[in-house]
Short mmCIF file of C-alpha atoms in Angstrom, two decimals:
data_model
loop_
_atom_site.label_atom_id
_atom_site.label_comp_id
_atom_site.label_asym_id
_atom_site.label_seq_id
_atom_site.Cartn_x
_atom_site.Cartn_y
_atom_site.Cartn_z
CA UNK V 8 -91.89 -34.66 48.50
CA UNK V 9 -88.94 -32.81 47.02
CA UNK V 10 -86.31 -31.05 49.04
CA UNK V 11 -87.55 -27.66 47.82
CA UNK V 12 -90.95 -28.25 49.22
CA UNK V 13 -89.67 -29.60 52.54
CA UNK V 14 -87.22 -26.84 52.98
CA UNK V 15 -88.35 -23.66 51.29
CA UNK V 16 -85.77 -20.93 50.12
CA UNK V 17 -84.45 -18.93 53.08
CA UNK V 18 -85.68 -21.49 55.62
CA UNK V 19 -83.00 -24.21 55.20
CA UNK V 20 -82.45 -26.43 58.15
CA UNK V 21 -79.24 -25.40 59.97
CA UNK V 22 -76.26 -27.67 60.14
CA UNK V 23 -75.92 -29.57 63.35
CA UNK V 24 -73.61 -27.87 65.81
CA UNK V 25 -70.00 -29.05 65.67
CA UNK V 26 -68.12 -30.06 68.70
CA UNK V 27 -64.95 -28.04 69.40
CA UNK V 28 -61.66 -29.84 69.20
CA UNK V 29 -60.09 -30.60 72.42
CA UNK V 30 -57.20 -28.31 73.29
CA UNK V 31 -53.73 -29.72 72.74
CA UNK V 32 -51.35 -29.70 75.55
CA UNK V 33 -47.86 -28.43 74.83
CA UNK V 34 -44.98 -30.88 75.04
CA UNK V 35 -43.00 -30.49 78.05
CA UNK V 36 -39.64 -30.35 76.07
CA UNK V 37 -40.24 -29.03 72.61
CA UNK V 38 -37.12 -29.41 70.44
CA UNK V 39 -36.06 -27.47 67.23
CA UNK V 40 -37.81 -28.81 64.23
CA UNK V 41 -36.31 -28.90 60.79
CA UNK V 42 -38.07 -26.32 58.59
CA UNK V 43 -37.87 -28.72 55.59
CA UNK V 44 -39.53 -31.52 57.60
CA UNK V 45 -42.97 -32.51 56.27
CA UNK V 46 -45.78 -31.69 58.69
CA UNK V 47 -47.54 -34.49 60.44
CA UNK V 48 -51.23 -34.78 59.74
CA UNK V 49 -53.20 -35.75 62.78
CA UNK V 50 -56.81 -36.79 62.17
CA UNK V 51 -59.16 -34.96 64.40
CA UNK V 52 -56.75 -32.04 64.97
CA UNK V 53 -56.13 -28.68 63.28
CA UNK V 54 -52.98 -28.57 61.02
CA UNK V 55 -50.44 -26.09 62.40
CA UNK V 56 -47.14 -24.84 60.95
CA UNK V 57 -44.34 -25.41 63.37
CA UNK V 58 -41.42 -24.24 61.14
CA UNK V 59 -39.64 -20.90 61.09
CA UNK V 60 -41.18 -18.16 58.99
CA UNK V 61 -39.75 -15.27 56.90
CA UNK V 62 -39.53 -11.97 58.73
CA UNK V 63 -40.26 -9.10 56.29
CA UNK V 64 -39.01 -6.42 58.66
CA UNK V 65 -35.46 -7.88 58.93
CA UNK V 66 -33.00 -6.45 56.39
CA UNK V 67 -29.60 -8.22 56.29
CA UNK V 68 -26.43 -6.24 56.18
CA UNK V 69 -24.54 -6.67 52.90
CA UNK V 70 -20.78 -6.85 53.28
CA UNK V 71 -18.42 -6.26 50.35
CA UNK V 72 -17.26 -9.43 48.67
CA UNK V 73 -13.95 -10.59 49.66
CA UNK V 74 -11.63 -12.29 47.13
CA UNK V 75 -11.82 -16.02 47.53
CA UNK V 76 -8.32 -17.47 47.83
CA UNK V 77 -7.90 -21.00 46.95
CA UNK V 78 -7.00 -23.05 49.89
CA UNK V 79 -3.41 -24.08 49.77
CA UNK V 80 -2.85 -27.76 49.91
CA UNK V 81 -1.60 -29.10 53.10
CA UNK V 82 2.11 -29.26 52.74
CA UNK V 83 3.91 -32.00 54.38
CA UNK V 84 6.39 -31.07 57.10
CA UNK V 85 9.83 -30.61 55.64
CA UNK V 86 12.81 -30.55 57.82
CA UNK V 87 15.08 -27.40 57.67
CA UNK V 88 17.81 -27.79 55.08
CA UNK V 89 21.23 -26.28 55.06
CA UNK V 90 21.95 -23.37 52.69
CA UNK V 91 24.36 -23.98 49.73
CA UNK V 92 26.10 -21.30 47.60
CA UNK V 93 24.50 -20.61 44.16
CA UNK V 94 26.32 -22.04 41.10
CA UNK V 95 28.42 -19.62 39.05
CA UNK V 96 26.54 -17.80 36.16
CA UNK V 97 27.11 -19.13 32.63
CA UNK V 98 29.18 -16.79 30.48
CA UNK V 99 27.22 -14.71 27.87
CA UNK V 100 27.48 -16.09 24.35
CA UNK V 101 29.81 -14.29 22.08
CA UNK V 102 28.14 -12.16 19.31
CA UNK V 103 28.13 -13.66 15.81
CA UNK V 104 30.54 -12.07 13.37
CA UNK V 105 28.97 -9.89 10.69
CA UNK V 106 28.26 -11.51 7.39
CA UNK V 107 30.96 -10.96 4.86
CA UNK V 108 30.23 -8.82 1.79
CA UNK V 109 29.04 -10.89 -1.10
CA UNK V 110 29.96 -9.34 -4.51
CA UNK V 111 27.02 -8.78 -6.97
CA UNK V 112 26.28 -11.09 -9.78
CA UNK V 113 27.42 -10.48 -13.36
CA UNK V 114 24.30 -8.56 -14.26
CA UNK V 115 25.11 -5.84 -11.65
CA UNK V 116 22.15 -6.63 -9.36
CA UNK V 117 22.57 -7.82 -5.84
CA UNK V 118 20.29 -9.62 -3.46
CA UNK V 119 17.82 -7.46 -1.59
CA UNK V 120 18.68 -6.74 2.05
CA UNK V 121 16.83 -5.38 5.06
CA UNK V 122 19.91 -4.34 6.99
CA UNK V 123 21.60 -0.97 7.04
CA UNK V 124 20.09 2.56 6.94
CA UNK V 125 16.61 2.42 5.47
CA UNK V 126 16.75 6.14 4.62
CA UNK V 127 19.48 5.93 2.01
CA UNK V 128 18.68 5.20 -1.60
CA UNK V 129 19.79 2.12 -3.51
CA UNK V 130 22.31 4.27 -5.35
CA UNK V 131 23.87 5.49 -2.16
CA UNK V 132 24.06 1.95 -0.76
CA UNK V 133 25.64 0.79 -4.02
CA UNK V 134 28.34 3.56 -3.73
CA UNK V 135 28.95 2.66 -0.09
CA UNK V 136 29.41 -0.95 -1.03
CA UNK V 137 31.78 -0.13 -3.86
CA UNK V 138 29.29 -1.03 -6.69
CA UNK V 139 28.40 1.24 -9.60
CA UNK V 140 24.97 2.82 -9.55
CA UNK V 141 24.95 2.87 -13.42
CA UNK V 142 22.88 -0.07 -14.78
CA UNK V 143 22.08 -0.05 -18.53
CA UNK V 144 18.67 -0.92 -19.59
CA UNK V 145 19.58 -4.22 -21.40
CA UNK V 146 18.50 -5.87 -24.56
CA UNK V 147 14.74 -5.89 -24.05
CA UNK V 148 14.33 -2.06 -23.74
CA UNK V 149 16.75 -1.72 -26.60
CA UNK V 150 14.63 -3.96 -28.73
CA UNK V 151 11.59 -1.87 -27.92
CA UNK V 152 13.42 1.34 -28.71
CA UNK V 153 14.57 -0.09 -32.00
CA UNK V 154 11.01 -1.11 -32.93
CA UNK V 155 9.81 2.36 -31.99
CA UNK V 156 12.56 4.00 -34.05
CA UNK V 157 11.65 1.90 -37.13
CA UNK V 158 8.02 2.86 -36.61
CA UNK V 159 9.05 6.49 -36.69
CA UNK V 160 10.87 5.95 -39.99
CA UNK V 161 7.90 4.14 -41.57
CA UNK V 162 5.23 6.64 -40.34
CA UNK V 163 7.37 9.65 -41.34
CA UNK V 164 7.47 8.30 -44.91
CA UNK V 165 3.64 8.11 -44.88
CA UNK V 166 2.85 11.60 -43.62
CA UNK V 167 2.80 13.89 -40.54
CA UNK V 168 -0.58 12.59 -39.22
CA UNK V 169 0.77 9.00 -39.35
CA UNK V 170 3.86 10.21 -37.46
CA UNK V 171 1.63 11.47 -34.78
CA UNK V 172 0.77 7.95 -33.55
CA UNK V 173 4.33 6.88 -32.41
CA UNK V 174 5.03 10.44 -31.27
CA UNK V 175 2.19 10.41 -28.78
CA UNK V 176 3.40 7.08 -27.43
CA UNK V 177 6.93 8.50 -27.16
CA UNK V 178 5.72 11.47 -25.21
CA UNK V 179 3.73 9.30 -22.73
CA UNK V 180 6.64 7.05 -22.06
CA UNK V 181 8.92 10.05 -21.59
CA UNK V 182 6.61 11.78 -19.00
CA UNK V 183 6.08 8.63 -16.93
CA UNK V 184 9.76 7.47 -17.06
CA UNK V 185 11.19 10.83 -16.11
CA UNK V 186 9.10 11.06 -12.88
CA UNK V 187 10.04 7.51 -11.88
CA UNK V 188 13.68 8.12 -12.72
CA UNK V 189 13.68 10.93 -10.22
CA UNK V 190 12.18 8.76 -7.52
CA UNK V 191 8.72 10.35 -7.61
CA UNK V 192 6.02 7.82 -7.82
CA UNK V 193 3.04 7.95 -7.90
CA UNK V 194 2.86 11.44 -9.39
CA UNK V 195 -0.17 11.20 -11.65
CA UNK V 196 -0.84 14.89 -11.74
CA UNK V 197 2.71 15.72 -12.90
CA UNK V 198 2.80 12.95 -15.43
CA UNK V 199 -0.58 14.02 -16.88
CA UNK V 200 0.51 17.70 -16.93
CA UNK V 201 3.77 16.87 -18.80
CA UNK V 202 1.99 14.63 -21.23
CA UNK V 203 -0.68 17.28 -21.85
CA UNK V 204 2.12 19.73 -22.62
CA UNK V 205 3.45 17.42 -25.35
CA UNK V 206 -0.03 16.99 -26.87
CA UNK V 207 -0.52 20.79 -26.82
CA UNK V 208 2.79 21.23 -28.63
CA UNK V 209 1.75 18.73 -31.30
CA UNK V 210 -1.62 20.45 -31.77
CA UNK V 211 -0.11 23.92 -32.03
CA UNK V 212 2.56 22.77 -34.55
CA UNK V 213 -0.03 21.05 -36.77
CA UNK V 214 -2.17 24.22 -36.72
CA UNK V 215 0.57 26.73 -37.56
CA UNK V 216 2.77 24.62 -39.80
CA UNK V 217 6.30 23.45 -39.76
CA UNK V 218 7.68 26.91 -40.78
CA UNK V 219 6.65 28.19 -37.30
CA UNK V 220 7.92 25.19 -35.45
CA UNK V 221 10.39 27.03 -33.12
CA UNK V 222 7.73 29.55 -31.99
CA UNK V 223 5.21 26.72 -31.43
CA UNK V 224 7.51 24.60 -29.43
CA UNK V 225 9.12 27.37 -27.32
CA UNK V 226 5.77 29.12 -26.76
CA UNK V 227 4.16 25.93 -25.49
CA UNK V 228 7.10 25.28 -23.28
CA UNK V 229 6.80 28.75 -21.67
CA UNK V 230 3.18 28.40 -21.12
CA UNK V 231 3.61 25.00 -19.45
CA UNK V 232 6.40 26.23 -17.19
CA UNK V 233 4.13 29.06 -15.95
CA UNK V 234 1.20 26.67 -15.45
CA UNK V 235 3.36 24.16 -13.52
CA UNK V 236 4.66 26.92 -11.31
CA UNK V 237 1.15 28.20 -10.48
CA UNK V 238 0.05 24.61 -9.68
CA UNK V 239 2.99 24.02 -7.39
CA UNK V 240 2.37 27.26 -5.51
CA UNK V 241 -1.14 26.01 -4.68
CA UNK V 242 0.21 22.72 -3.30
CA UNK V 243 0.02 22.20 0.49
CA UNK V 244 3.21 19.99 0.61
CA UNK V 245 6.38 20.98 2.32
CA UNK V 246 8.86 23.40 0.67
CA UNK V 247 11.33 20.75 -0.31
CA UNK V 248 8.71 18.42 -1.82
CA UNK V 249 7.20 21.30 -3.79
CA UNK V 250 10.66 22.21 -5.13
CA UNK V 251 11.30 18.54 -6.17
CA UNK V 252 7.88 18.40 -7.79
CA UNK V 253 8.37 21.64 -9.62
CA UNK V 254 11.75 20.64 -11.13
CA UNK V 255 10.53 17.15 -12.05
CA UNK V 256 7.39 18.44 -13.75
CA UNK V 257 9.19 21.16 -15.63
CA UNK V 258 11.82 18.82 -16.92
CA UNK V 259 9.32 16.20 -17.86
CA UNK V 260 7.14 18.62 -19.67
CA UNK V 261 10.21 20.08 -21.51
CA UNK V 262 11.27 16.64 -22.70
CA UNK V 263 7.79 15.72 -23.82
CA UNK V 264 7.47 19.03 -25.74
CA UNK V 265 10.96 18.61 -27.09
CA UNK V 266 9.98 15.35 -28.65
CA UNK V 267 7.67 17.35 -30.96
CA UNK V 268 10.87 18.19 -32.95
CA UNK V 269 10.32 14.91 -34.85
CA UNK V 270 7.06 16.27 -36.06
CA UNK V 271 8.64 19.56 -37.07
CA UNK V 272 11.61 17.94 -38.94
CA UNK V 273 11.66 16.99 -42.58
CA UNK V 274 10.36 13.45 -43.38
CA UNK V 275 13.71 12.26 -44.77
CA UNK V 276 15.52 13.44 -41.63
CA UNK V 277 13.08 11.58 -39.40
CA UNK V 278 13.67 8.39 -41.47
CA UNK V 279 17.44 8.64 -41.09
CA UNK V 280 17.18 9.51 -37.38
CA UNK V 281 14.78 6.68 -36.57
CA UNK V 282 17.05 4.09 -38.27
CA UNK V 283 20.20 5.49 -36.70
CA UNK V 284 18.70 5.42 -33.13
CA UNK V 285 17.48 1.87 -33.68
CA UNK V 286 20.85 0.58 -34.75
CA UNK V 287 22.67 2.64 -31.89
CA UNK V 288 20.62 1.11 -28.98
CA UNK V 289 21.00 -2.44 -30.33
CA UNK V 290 24.75 -2.07 -30.69
CA UNK V 291 25.12 -0.53 -27.29
CA UNK V 292 23.19 -3.48 -25.71
CA UNK V 293 25.82 -6.02 -26.91
CA UNK V 294 27.98 -7.51 -24.14
CA UNK V 295 31.27 -5.72 -25.09
CA UNK V 296 33.81 -3.81 -23.08
CA UNK V 297 33.05 -0.11 -22.42
CA UNK V 298 35.30 1.63 -24.86
CA UNK V 299 34.86 -0.95 -27.62
CA UNK V 300 31.16 -0.82 -27.20
CA UNK V 301 31.05 2.98 -27.56
CA UNK V 302 33.29 2.97 -30.67
CA UNK V 303 31.28 0.17 -32.26
CA UNK V 304 28.02 1.99 -31.45
CA UNK V 305 29.24 5.27 -33.10
CA UNK V 306 30.35 3.42 -36.17
CA UNK V 307 27.07 1.64 -36.45
CA UNK V 308 25.07 4.85 -36.06
CA UNK V 309 27.18 6.49 -38.91
CA UNK V 310 26.62 3.43 -41.08
CA UNK V 311 22.90 3.55 -40.37
CA UNK V 312 22.83 7.18 -41.38
CA UNK V 313 24.49 6.31 -44.70
CA UNK V 314 21.95 3.57 -45.33
CA UNK V 315 19.11 5.93 -44.48
CA UNK V 316 20.51 8.52 -46.78
CA UNK V 317 20.60 6.02 -49.57
CA UNK V 318 16.98 5.32 -49.01
CA UNK V 319 15.87 8.91 -48.94
CA UNK V 320 18.16 10.36 -51.56
CA UNK V 321 20.30 12.36 -49.25
CA UNK V 322 23.33 10.10 -49.84
CA UNK V 323 26.43 9.96 -47.75
CA UNK V 324 25.60 13.17 -45.97
CA UNK V 325 23.18 11.20 -43.91
CA UNK V 326 26.20 9.85 -42.02
CA UNK V 327 26.46 13.09 -40.12
CA UNK V 328 22.83 13.00 -39.13
CA UNK V 329 23.11 9.32 -38.12
CA UNK V 330 26.21 9.96 -36.07
CA UNK V 331 24.80 12.98 -34.22
CA UNK V 332 21.59 11.04 -33.57
CA UNK V 333 23.60 8.09 -32.26
CA UNK V 334 25.41 10.41 -29.84
CA UNK V 335 22.18 11.80 -28.54
CA UNK V 336 20.77 8.35 -28.15
CA UNK V 337 23.81 7.34 -26.05
CA UNK V 338 23.23 10.33 -23.81
CA UNK V 339 19.63 9.26 -23.34
CA UNK V 340 20.71 5.78 -22.51
CA UNK V 341 23.23 7.03 -19.97
CA UNK V 342 20.60 9.20 -18.24
CA UNK V 343 18.13 6.29 -18.04
CA UNK V 344 20.88 4.09 -16.51
CA UNK V 345 21.87 6.44 -13.78
CA UNK V 346 21.15 6.21 -10.07
CA UNK V 347 20.32 2.45 -9.84
CA UNK V 348 17.05 2.53 -11.85
CA UNK V 349 14.26 0.04 -11.57
CA UNK V 350 12.74 -2.11 -14.27
CA UNK V 351 9.92 0.36 -14.74
CA UNK V 352 12.51 3.07 -15.53
CA UNK V 353 14.18 0.77 -18.03
CA UNK V 354 10.92 0.08 -19.75
CA UNK V 355 9.79 3.69 -19.96
CA UNK V 356 12.69 6.15 -19.78
CA UNK V 357 15.10 3.57 -21.17
CA UNK V 358 12.89 3.15 -24.20
CA UNK V 359 11.88 6.78 -24.75
CA UNK V 360 14.93 8.98 -23.87
CA UNK V 361 17.21 7.80 -26.78
CA UNK V 362 14.53 8.92 -29.27
CA UNK V 363 13.57 12.06 -27.36
CA UNK V 364 17.16 13.23 -26.86
CA UNK V 365 17.64 12.81 -30.73
CA UNK V 366 14.74 15.08 -31.69
CA UNK V 367 16.67 18.39 -31.66
CA UNK V 368 19.50 16.94 -33.84
CA UNK V 369 17.02 15.43 -36.23
CA UNK V 370 15.27 18.79 -36.58
CA UNK V 371 18.33 21.06 -36.84
CA UNK V 372 20.61 18.81 -39.02
CA UNK V 373 17.64 17.84 -41.09
CA UNK V 374 16.97 21.40 -41.93
CA UNK V 375 20.57 21.89 -42.99
CA UNK V 376 20.72 18.69 -45.21
CA UNK V 377 17.26 18.74 -46.80
#
């Protein structure tokens, strides 16, 4: 017989009645028990938890944290010592004497220094130290000027449009060099405006012809002065800076437009003037004493004028044109050498100003001779 048949569902035989556990008697002297102590299992007795329990009603009081100071090491007992007077203070070291003045090298340049007033210019420092602020461009700019002058002579013999190529280069060097010579850099707007004035004068002269050259040059110069004045009035710079910018831009534009005189002059006059300027700057760059250098330079310019006159058919009358062009070239070199110029000034204004300054002489004397 199966269990299901002997005990039908719902009429199972009850479990036998269990005997109650005997009551435990408390210990007469119950001691504190460690809460981490493992409970003891007693066979035949109910397991009870004898350790402390967490009280959820208790809220501890939180005190602010106190800075923990490191415990000082136990110092050994030191017997009291007698007081002694302090030693005398050491005397302060004497200041070093100022460095003696070192004269500049033979080329006129001195070593850079970080001492002194930072607001004064190099030219003012040179004057204060007894040095001359006049530094000639040297042989390398003179060679570039001579090459440009010979290029003027060759292109002028070809035609006015061929002469336009070295003329544009001359006007760009003049505009950039004049701004840097005046200590204004970067001045891209002023340089671009002055160079644009030179290009405008070239375009007007080519459109109206050489017979109207004075009106074209002077008219372009007047328009550019007015345009420069309007642009400077719209500037947000200070009054002094606007005045410096106005004068530098007007002078640079005037020089760039004045260089157009080479395009307005006769071809033979441009040939003589280019040769004379080339010979003048090379003679001036020779290492000679001041007076001897000037005399030799003027003689060389007059001789170059005679040689140029022989090439163009003007003859010995070209000596006058060569001499005047040489004097103008010396003036341009002097201006490019003034006020302790930088190498950038020498390679721009030092190259361009001798030819630019000779443009009026080439135009006026060329008209008288040709």
